[in-house]
Amino acid sequence: MLIATKGSKINISSKKKLEEVAKEIKSKIKPGDILFLYGEMGVGKTTFVKYLINNFQLEYNEKISEVTSPTFNIMNEYKIKDLTIKHYDLYRLNSSKELVDLNIFEKNEKSILLVEWPEIIKKKPNLLIKLFFEYENEYQDRFIKIVN
């Protein structure tokens, strides 16, 4: 799946642009895909996830969910028709040993995994889409870079 050329950055400073990017990525991903979301706090990772999940819900004429960060419960799960979207936030984990109980990478061809703060994961899956969210211009602008 090619969403953007390697190294290209997309300006997502406006919520409208971030929603457009989420909609474009939604049209390219499929069950079985794993997305790692990198970036500082407040840069737009969870807002991106919200737009992505809400676009899936709109496609299947389902009620729009309030999508929140799973910082305290580690994972939120969204069922949309036959698809399951698992949204992980690993910020509070202290070591990769804590990942064992989560079974993040269990085989499930009907799931899409979205993982915020994936730096703690030592053994990365082979098929992986990395989204790098970053600030520029003294936190005035936000960008996303997509690597797959």
PDB file of N, CA, C and O in Angstrom, residues 57-120:
ATOM      1  N   GLN A  57     -16.988   4.087  10.407  1.00  0.00           N
ATOM      2  CA  GLN A  57     -18.373   4.027  10.876  1.00  0.00           C
ATOM      3  C   GLN A  57     -19.324   4.670   9.873  1.00  0.00           C
ATOM      4  O   GLN A  57     -20.405   4.137   9.622  1.00  0.00           O
ATOM      5  N   LEU A  58     -18.933   5.779   9.288  1.00  0.00           N
ATOM      6  CA  LEU A  58     -19.767   6.435   8.280  1.00  0.00           C
ATOM      7  C   LEU A  58     -19.964   5.540   7.060  1.00  0.00           C
ATOM      8  O   LEU A  58     -21.072   5.450   6.520  1.00  0.00           O
ATOM      9  N   GLU A  59     -18.894   4.872   6.642  1.00  0.00           N
ATOM     10  CA  GLU A  59     -18.977   3.991   5.476  1.00  0.00           C
ATOM     11  C   GLU A  59     -20.019   2.895   5.683  1.00  0.00           C
ATOM     12  O   GLU A  59     -20.715   2.503   4.754  1.00  0.00           O
ATOM     13  N   TYR A  60     -20.109   2.385   6.903  1.00  0.00           N
ATOM     14  CA  TYR A  60     -21.028   1.286   7.190  1.00  0.00           C
ATOM     15  C   TYR A  60     -22.325   1.764   7.845  1.00  0.00           C
ATOM     16  O   TYR A  60     -23.054   0.959   8.439  1.00  0.00           O
ATOM     17  N   ASN A  61     -22.593   3.065   7.742  1.00  0.00           N
ATOM     18  CA  ASN A  61     -23.828   3.648   8.282  1.00  0.00           C
ATOM     19  C   ASN A  61     -24.040   3.310   9.751  1.00  0.00           C
ATOM     20  O   ASN A  61     -25.147   2.993  10.176  1.00  0.00           O
ATOM     21  N   GLU A  62     -22.964   3.353  10.515  1.00  0.00           N
ATOM     22  CA  GLU A  62     -23.058   3.102  11.945  1.00  0.00           C
ATOM     23  C   GLU A  62     -22.959   4.412  12.707  1.00  0.00           C
ATOM     24  O   GLU A  62     -22.445   5.406  12.197  1.00  0.00           O
ATOM     25  N   LYS A  63     -23.437   4.385  13.925  1.00  0.00           N
ATOM     26  CA  LYS A  63     -23.402   5.563  14.775  1.00  0.00           C
ATOM     27  C   LYS A  63     -21.947   5.954  15.041  1.00  0.00           C
ATOM     28  O   LYS A  63     -21.105   5.104  15.311  1.00  0.00           O
ATOM     29  N   ILE A  64     -21.676   7.246  14.981  1.00  0.00           N
ATOM     30  CA  ILE A  64     -20.332   7.762  15.235  1.00  0.00           C
ATOM     31  C   ILE A  64     -20.027   7.634  16.727  1.00  0.00           C
ATOM     32  O   ILE A  64     -20.801   8.079  17.576  1.00  0.00           O
ATOM     33  N   SER A  65     -18.883   7.022  17.034  1.00  0.00           N
ATOM     34  CA  SER A  65     -18.460   6.848  18.425  1.00  0.00           C
ATOM     35  C   SER A  65     -17.631   8.031  18.880  1.00  0.00           C
ATOM     36  O   SER A  65     -16.964   8.677  18.083  1.00  0.00           O
ATOM     37  N   GLU A  66     -17.651   8.251  20.174  1.00  0.00           N
ATOM     38  CA  GLU A  66     -16.702   9.186  20.749  1.00  0.00           C
ATOM     39  C   GLU A  66     -15.405   8.391  20.914  1.00  0.00           C
ATOM     40  O   GLU A  66     -15.360   7.401  21.648  1.00  0.00           O
ATOM     41  N   VAL A  67     -14.384   8.777  20.196  1.00  0.00           N
ATOM     42  CA  VAL A  67     -13.105   8.078  20.247  1.00  0.00           C
ATOM     43  C   VAL A  67     -12.191   8.852  21.178  1.00  0.00           C
ATOM     44  O   VAL A  67     -11.924  10.037  20.953  1.00  0.00           O
ATOM     45  N   THR A  68     -11.745   8.181  22.226  1.00  0.00           N
ATOM     46  CA  THR A  68     -10.865   8.820  23.206  1.00  0.00           C
ATOM     47  C   THR A  68      -9.557   8.045  23.302  1.00  0.00           C
ATOM     48  O   THR A  68      -9.450   6.912  22.849  1.00  0.00           O
ATOM     49  N   SER A  69      -8.589   8.671  23.911  1.00  0.00           N
ATOM     50  CA  SER A  69      -7.296   8.029  24.091  1.00  0.00           C
ATOM     51  C   SER A  69      -7.417   6.886  25.093  1.00  0.00           C
ATOM     52  O   SER A  69      -8.003   7.057  26.164  1.00  0.00           O
ATOM     53  N   PRO A  70      -6.840   5.736  24.774  1.00  0.00           N
ATOM     54  CA  PRO A  70      -6.863   4.619  25.725  1.00  0.00           C
ATOM     55  C   PRO A  70      -5.667   4.649  26.689  1.00  0.00           C
ATOM     56  O   PRO A  70      -5.159   3.618  27.106  1.00  0.00           O
ATOM     57  N   THR A  71      -5.220   5.838  27.067  1.00  0.00           N
ATOM     58  CA  THR A  71      -4.039   5.967  27.918  1.00  0.00           C
ATOM     59  C   THR A  71      -4.166   5.159  29.203  1.00  0.00           C
ATOM     60  O   THR A  71      -3.227   4.479  29.595  1.00  0.00           O
ATOM     61  N   PHE A  72      -5.318   5.198  29.853  1.00  0.00           N
ATOM     62  CA  PHE A  72      -5.440   4.530  31.150  1.00  0.00           C
ATOM     63  C   PHE A  72      -5.857   3.070  31.047  1.00  0.00           C
ATOM     64  O   PHE A  72      -5.457   2.254  31.857  1.00  0.00           O
ATOM     65  N   ASN A  73      -6.632   2.716  30.050  1.00  0.00           N
ATOM     66  CA  ASN A  73      -7.019   1.310  29.917  1.00  0.00           C
ATOM     67  C   ASN A  73      -6.201   0.595  28.843  1.00  0.00           C
ATOM     68  O   ASN A  73      -6.480  -0.549  28.527  1.00  0.00           O
ATOM     69  N   ILE A  74      -5.206   1.218  28.269  1.00  0.00           N
ATOM     70  CA  ILE A  74      -4.250   0.681  27.306  1.00  0.00           C
ATOM     71  C   ILE A  74      -4.856   0.398  25.927  1.00  0.00           C
ATOM     72  O   ILE A  74      -4.230   0.637  24.921  1.00  0.00           O
ATOM     73  N   MET A  75      -6.090  -0.116  25.856  1.00  0.00           N
ATOM     74  CA  MET A  75      -6.663  -0.464  24.543  1.00  0.00           C
ATOM     75  C   MET A  75      -8.164  -0.179  24.525  1.00  0.00           C
ATOM     76  O   MET A  75      -8.875  -0.513  25.464  1.00  0.00           O
ATOM     77  N   ASN A  76      -8.603   0.456  23.452  1.00  0.00           N
ATOM     78  CA  ASN A  76     -10.033   0.601  23.166  1.00  0.00           C
ATOM     79  C   ASN A  76     -10.316  -0.197  21.903  1.00  0.00           C
ATOM     80  O   ASN A  76      -9.512  -0.203  20.972  1.00  0.00           O
ATOM     81  N   GLU A  77     -11.463  -0.837  21.882  1.00  0.00           N
ATOM     82  CA  GLU A  77     -11.828  -1.670  20.738  1.00  0.00           C
ATOM     83  C   GLU A  77     -13.138  -1.166  20.142  1.00  0.00           C
ATOM     84  O   GLU A  77     -14.068  -0.832  20.871  1.00  0.00           O
ATOM     85  N   TYR A  78     -13.163  -1.112  18.814  1.00  0.00           N
ATOM     86  CA  TYR A  78     -14.338  -0.641  18.092  1.00  0.00           C
ATOM     87  C   TYR A  78     -14.760  -1.715  17.103  1.00  0.00           C
ATOM     88  O   TYR A  78     -13.961  -2.130  16.267  1.00  0.00           O
ATOM     89  N   LYS A  79     -16.005  -2.158  17.203  1.00  0.00           N
ATOM     90  CA  LYS A  79     -16.569  -3.142  16.271  1.00  0.00           C
ATOM     91  C   LYS A  79     -17.369  -2.381  15.225  1.00  0.00           C
ATOM     92  O   LYS A  79     -18.278  -1.620  15.569  1.00  0.00           O
ATOM     93  N   ILE A  80     -17.009  -2.583  13.965  1.00  0.00           N
ATOM     94  CA  ILE A  80     -17.699  -1.928  12.862  1.00  0.00           C
ATOM     95  C   ILE A  80     -17.998  -3.004  11.839  1.00  0.00           C
ATOM     96  O   ILE A  80     -17.112  -3.459  11.124  1.00  0.00           O
ATOM     97  N   LYS A  81     -19.261  -3.445  11.808  1.00  0.00           N
ATOM     98  CA  LYS A  81     -19.677  -4.601  10.995  1.00  0.00           C
ATOM     99  C   LYS A  81     -18.789  -5.790  11.353  1.00  0.00           C
ATOM    100  O   LYS A  81     -18.713  -6.160  12.500  1.00  0.00           O
ATOM    101  N   ASP A  82     -18.090  -6.373  10.372  1.00  0.00           N
ATOM    102  CA  ASP A  82     -17.222  -7.524  10.625  1.00  0.00           C
ATOM    103  C   ASP A  82     -15.793  -7.123  10.986  1.00  0.00           C
ATOM    104  O   ASP A  82     -14.938  -7.978  11.174  1.00  0.00           O
ATOM    105  N   LEU A  83     -15.535  -5.837  11.052  1.00  0.00           N
ATOM    106  CA  LEU A  83     -14.192  -5.319  11.309  1.00  0.00           C
ATOM    107  C   LEU A  83     -14.045  -4.934  12.780  1.00  0.00           C
ATOM    108  O   LEU A  83     -14.971  -4.397  13.384  1.00  0.00           O
ATOM    109  N   THR A  84     -12.878  -5.214  13.337  1.00  0.00           N
ATOM    110  CA  THR A  84     -12.535  -4.761  14.682  1.00  0.00           C
ATOM    111  C   THR A  84     -11.331  -3.842  14.556  1.00  0.00           C
ATOM    112  O   THR A  84     -10.331  -4.201  13.923  1.00  0.00           O
ATOM    113  N   ILE A  85     -11.429  -2.669  15.143  1.00  0.00           N
ATOM    114  CA  ILE A  85     -10.282  -1.759  15.199  1.00  0.00           C
ATOM    115  C   ILE A  85      -9.837  -1.701  16.642  1.00  0.00           C
ATOM    116  O   ILE A  85     -10.628  -1.373  17.537  1.00  0.00           O
ATOM    117  N   LYS A  86      -8.574  -2.042  16.868  1.00  0.00           N
ATOM    118  CA  LYS A  86      -7.998  -2.009  18.214  1.00  0.00           C
ATOM    119  C   LYS A  86      -7.037  -0.829  18.277  1.00  0.00           C
ATOM    120  O   LYS A  86      -6.086  -0.749  17.506  1.00  0.00           O
ATOM    121  N   HIS A  87      -7.304   0.069  19.217  1.00  0.00           N
ATOM    122  CA  HIS A  87      -6.508   1.282  19.388  1.00  0.00           C
ATOM    123  C   HIS A  87      -5.752   1.173  20.712  1.00  0.00           C
ATOM    124  O   HIS A  87      -6.346   1.216  21.784  1.00  0.00           O
ATOM    125  N   TYR A  88      -4.440   1.005  20.610  1.00  0.00           N
ATOM    126  CA  TYR A  88      -3.580   0.863  21.778  1.00  0.00           C
ATOM    127  C   TYR A  88      -2.847   2.168  22.048  1.00  0.00           C
ATOM    128  O   TYR A  88      -2.443   2.870  21.119  1.00  0.00           O
ATOM    129  N   ASP A  89      -2.631   2.453  23.333  1.00  0.00           N
ATOM    130  CA  ASP A  89      -1.783   3.558  23.760  1.00  0.00           C
ATOM    131  C   ASP A  89      -0.812   2.962  24.784  1.00  0.00           C
ATOM    132  O   ASP A  89      -1.209   2.601  25.884  1.00  0.00           O
ATOM    133  N   LEU A  90       0.443   2.859  24.402  1.00  0.00           N
ATOM    134  CA  LEU A  90       1.440   2.180  25.238  1.00  0.00           C
ATOM    135  C   LEU A  90       2.248   3.147  26.102  1.00  0.00           C
ATOM    136  O   LEU A  90       3.256   2.770  26.689  1.00  0.00           O
ATOM    137  N   TYR A  91       1.803   4.383  26.213  1.00  0.00           N
ATOM    138  CA  TYR A  91       2.543   5.423  26.916  1.00  0.00           C
ATOM    139  C   TYR A  91       2.873   5.047  28.357  1.00  0.00           C
ATOM    140  O   TYR A  91       3.956   5.319  28.840  1.00  0.00           O
ATOM    141  N   ARG A  92       1.936   4.422  29.056  1.00  0.00           N
ATOM    142  CA  ARG A  92       2.130   4.118  30.477  1.00  0.00           C
ATOM    143  C   ARG A  92       2.931   2.841  30.748  1.00  0.00           C
ATOM    144  O   ARG A  92       3.244   2.543  31.889  1.00  0.00           O
ATOM    145  N   LEU A  93       3.255   2.082  29.705  1.00  0.00           N
ATOM    146  CA  LEU A  93       4.014   0.853  29.935  1.00  0.00           C
ATOM    147  C   LEU A  93       5.466   1.198  30.234  1.00  0.00           C
ATOM    148  O   LEU A  93       6.044   2.106  29.644  1.00  0.00           O
ATOM    149  N   ASN A  94       6.047   0.425  31.150  1.00  0.00           N
ATOM    150  CA  ASN A  94       7.425   0.687  31.562  1.00  0.00           C
ATOM    151  C   ASN A  94       8.447  -0.208  30.891  1.00  0.00           C
ATOM    152  O   ASN A  94       9.619   0.133  30.833  1.00  0.00           O
ATOM    153  N   SER A  95       8.013  -1.380  30.441  1.00  0.00           N
ATOM    154  CA  SER A  95       8.960  -2.285  29.802  1.00  0.00           C
ATOM    155  C   SER A  95       8.240  -3.138  28.757  1.00  0.00           C
ATOM    156  O   SER A  95       7.019  -3.298  28.806  1.00  0.00           O
ATOM    157  N   SER A  96       9.030  -3.688  27.850  1.00  0.00           N
ATOM    158  CA  SER A  96       8.451  -4.532  26.803  1.00  0.00           C
ATOM    159  C   SER A  96       7.858  -5.819  27.388  1.00  0.00           C
ATOM    160  O   SER A  96       7.018  -6.460  26.752  1.00  0.00           O
ATOM    161  N   LYS A  97       8.248  -6.198  28.591  1.00  0.00           N
ATOM    162  CA  LYS A  97       7.687  -7.391  29.233  1.00  0.00           C
ATOM    163  C   LYS A  97       6.186  -7.234  29.474  1.00  0.00           C
ATOM    164  O   LYS A  97       5.447  -8.204  29.472  1.00  0.00           O
ATOM    165  N   GLU A  98       5.736  -6.012  29.672  1.00  0.00           N
ATOM    166  CA  GLU A  98       4.316  -5.756  29.915  1.00  0.00           C
ATOM    167  C   GLU A  98       3.467  -5.992  28.665  1.00  0.00           C
ATOM    168  O   GLU A  98       2.251  -6.119  28.752  1.00  0.00           O
ATOM    169  N   LEU A  99       4.096  -6.059  27.513  1.00  0.00           N
ATOM    170  CA  LEU A  99       3.377  -6.282  26.258  1.00  0.00           C
ATOM    171  C   LEU A  99       2.850  -7.707  26.124  1.00  0.00           C
ATOM    172  O   LEU A  99       1.879  -7.944  25.418  1.00  0.00           O
ATOM    173  N   VAL A 100       3.479  -8.654  26.803  1.00  0.00           N
ATOM    174  CA  VAL A 100       3.140 -10.069  26.657  1.00  0.00           C
ATOM    175  C   VAL A 100       1.661 -10.316  26.935  1.00  0.00           C
ATOM    176  O   VAL A 100       0.982 -10.996  26.165  1.00  0.00           O
ATOM    177  N   ASP A 101       1.139  -9.757  27.999  1.00  0.00           N
ATOM    178  CA  ASP A 101      -0.260  -9.989  28.376  1.00  0.00           C
ATOM    179  C   ASP A 101      -1.255  -9.336  27.424  1.00  0.00           C
ATOM    180  O   ASP A 101      -2.426  -9.698  27.404  1.00  0.00           O
ATOM    181  N   LEU A 102      -0.800  -8.367  26.636  1.00  0.00           N
ATOM    182  CA  LEU A 102      -1.708  -7.648  25.748  1.00  0.00           C
ATOM    183  C   LEU A 102      -2.031  -8.400  24.459  1.00  0.00           C
ATOM    184  O   LEU A 102      -3.022  -8.101  23.801  1.00  0.00           O
ATOM    185  N   ASN A 103      -1.195  -9.357  24.076  1.00  0.00           N
ATOM    186  CA  ASN A 103      -1.398 -10.107  22.821  1.00  0.00           C
ATOM    187  C   ASN A 103      -1.665  -9.174  21.635  1.00  0.00           C
ATOM    188  O   ASN A 103      -2.567  -9.416  20.831  1.00  0.00           O
ATOM    189  N   ILE A 104      -0.888  -8.130  21.540  1.00  0.00           N
ATOM    190  CA  ILE A 104      -1.129  -7.127  20.495  1.00  0.00           C
ATOM    191  C   ILE A 104      -1.126  -7.746  19.105  1.00  0.00           C
ATOM    192  O   ILE A 104      -1.960  -7.420  18.275  1.00  0.00           O
ATOM    193  N   PHE A 105      -0.194  -8.626  18.839  1.00  0.00           N
ATOM    194  CA  PHE A 105      -0.023  -9.120  17.482  1.00  0.00           C
ATOM    195  C   PHE A 105      -0.628 -10.496  17.240  1.00  0.00           C
ATOM    196  O   PHE A 105      -0.216 -11.200  16.334  1.00  0.00           O
ATOM    197  N   GLU A 106      -1.649 -10.853  18.027  1.00  0.00           N
ATOM    198  CA  GLU A 106      -2.333 -12.112  17.762  1.00  0.00           C
ATOM    199  C   GLU A 106      -2.925 -12.044  16.357  1.00  0.00           C
ATOM    200  O   GLU A 106      -3.368 -11.000  15.905  1.00  0.00           O
ATOM    201  N   LYS A 107      -2.897 -13.148  15.662  1.00  0.00           N
ATOM    202  CA  LYS A 107      -3.400 -13.169  14.285  1.00  0.00           C
ATOM    203  C   LYS A 107      -4.902 -12.961  14.274  1.00  0.00           C
ATOM    204  O   LYS A 107      -5.650 -13.700  14.894  1.00  0.00           O
ATOM    205  N   ASN A 108      -5.305 -11.933  13.588  1.00  0.00           N
ATOM    206  CA  ASN A 108      -6.728 -11.697  13.387  1.00  0.00           C
ATOM    207  C   ASN A 108      -6.884 -10.911  12.100  1.00  0.00           C
ATOM    208  O   ASN A 108      -6.617  -9.721  12.054  1.00  0.00           O
ATOM    209  N   GLU A 109      -7.289 -11.590  11.083  1.00  0.00           N
ATOM    210  CA  GLU A 109      -7.422 -10.986   9.755  1.00  0.00           C
ATOM    211  C   GLU A 109      -8.598 -10.028   9.643  1.00  0.00           C
ATOM    212  O   GLU A 109      -8.770  -9.386   8.622  1.00  0.00           O
ATOM    213  N   LYS A 110      -9.410  -9.931  10.697  1.00  0.00           N
ATOM    214  CA  LYS A 110     -10.550  -9.018  10.666  1.00  0.00           C
ATOM    215  C   LYS A 110     -10.318  -7.798  11.544  1.00  0.00           C
ATOM    216  O   LYS A 110     -11.250  -7.096  11.901  1.00  0.00           O
ATOM    217  N   SER A 111      -9.045  -7.550  11.900  1.00  0.00           N
ATOM    218  CA  SER A 111      -8.706  -6.423  12.767  1.00  0.00           C
ATOM    219  C   SER A 111      -7.709  -5.494  12.106  1.00  0.00           C
ATOM    220  O   SER A 111      -6.867  -5.918  11.317  1.00  0.00           O
ATOM    221  N   ILE A 112      -7.824  -4.240  12.475  1.00  0.00           N
ATOM    222  CA  ILE A 112      -6.813  -3.235  12.154  1.00  0.00           C
ATOM    223  C   ILE A 112      -6.268  -2.774  13.493  1.00  0.00           C
ATOM    224  O   ILE A 112      -7.034  -2.477  14.417  1.00  0.00           O
ATOM    225  N   LEU A 113      -4.942  -2.735  13.622  1.00  0.00           N
ATOM    226  CA  LEU A 113      -4.313  -2.305  14.871  1.00  0.00           C
ATOM    227  C   LEU A 113      -3.728  -0.917  14.705  1.00  0.00           C
ATOM    228  O   LEU A 113      -2.994  -0.654  13.746  1.00  0.00           O
ATOM    229  N   LEU A 114      -4.038  -0.054  15.652  1.00  0.00           N
ATOM    230  CA  LEU A 114      -3.491   1.292  15.701  1.00  0.00           C
ATOM    231  C   LEU A 114      -2.753   1.409  17.027  1.00  0.00           C
ATOM    232  O   LEU A 114      -3.363   1.235  18.090  1.00  0.00           O
ATOM    233  N   VAL A 115      -1.451   1.673  16.981  1.00  0.00           N
ATOM    234  CA  VAL A 115      -0.641   1.655  18.199  1.00  0.00           C
ATOM    235  C   VAL A 115       0.073   2.994  18.382  1.00  0.00           C
ATOM    236  O   VAL A 115       0.952   3.352  17.596  1.00  0.00           O
ATOM    237  N   GLU A 116      -0.327   3.716  19.427  1.00  0.00           N
ATOM    238  CA  GLU A 116       0.367   4.941  19.797  1.00  0.00           C
ATOM    239  C   GLU A 116       1.490   4.589  20.765  1.00  0.00           C
ATOM    240  O   GLU A 116       1.369   3.675  21.548  1.00  0.00           O
ATOM    241  N   TRP A 117       2.578   5.330  20.684  1.00  0.00           N
ATOM    242  CA  TRP A 117       3.756   5.130  21.524  1.00  0.00           C
ATOM    243  C   TRP A 117       4.339   3.716  21.361  1.00  0.00           C
ATOM    244  O   TRP A 117       4.563   2.989  22.322  1.00  0.00           O
ATOM    245  N   PRO A 118       4.603   3.292  20.123  1.00  0.00           N
ATOM    246  CA  PRO A 118       5.091   1.929  19.877  1.00  0.00           C
ATOM    247  C   PRO A 118       6.589   1.740  20.137  1.00  0.00           C
ATOM    248  O   PRO A 118       7.105   0.642  19.953  1.00  0.00           O
ATOM    249  N   GLU A 119       7.267   2.778  20.580  1.00  0.00           N
ATOM    250  CA  GLU A 119       8.714   2.686  20.777  1.00  0.00           C
ATOM    251  C   GLU A 119       9.118   1.550  21.707  1.00  0.00           C
ATOM    252  O   GLU A 119      10.216   1.001  21.581  1.00  0.00           O
ATOM    253  N   ILE A 120       8.259   1.174  22.623  1.00  0.00           N
ATOM    254  CA  ILE A 120       8.566   0.127  23.602  1.00  0.00           C
ATOM    255  C   ILE A 120       8.598  -1.268  22.965  1.00  0.00           C
ATOM    256  O   ILE A 120       9.147  -2.204  23.533  1.00  0.00           O
TER     257      ILE A 120
END
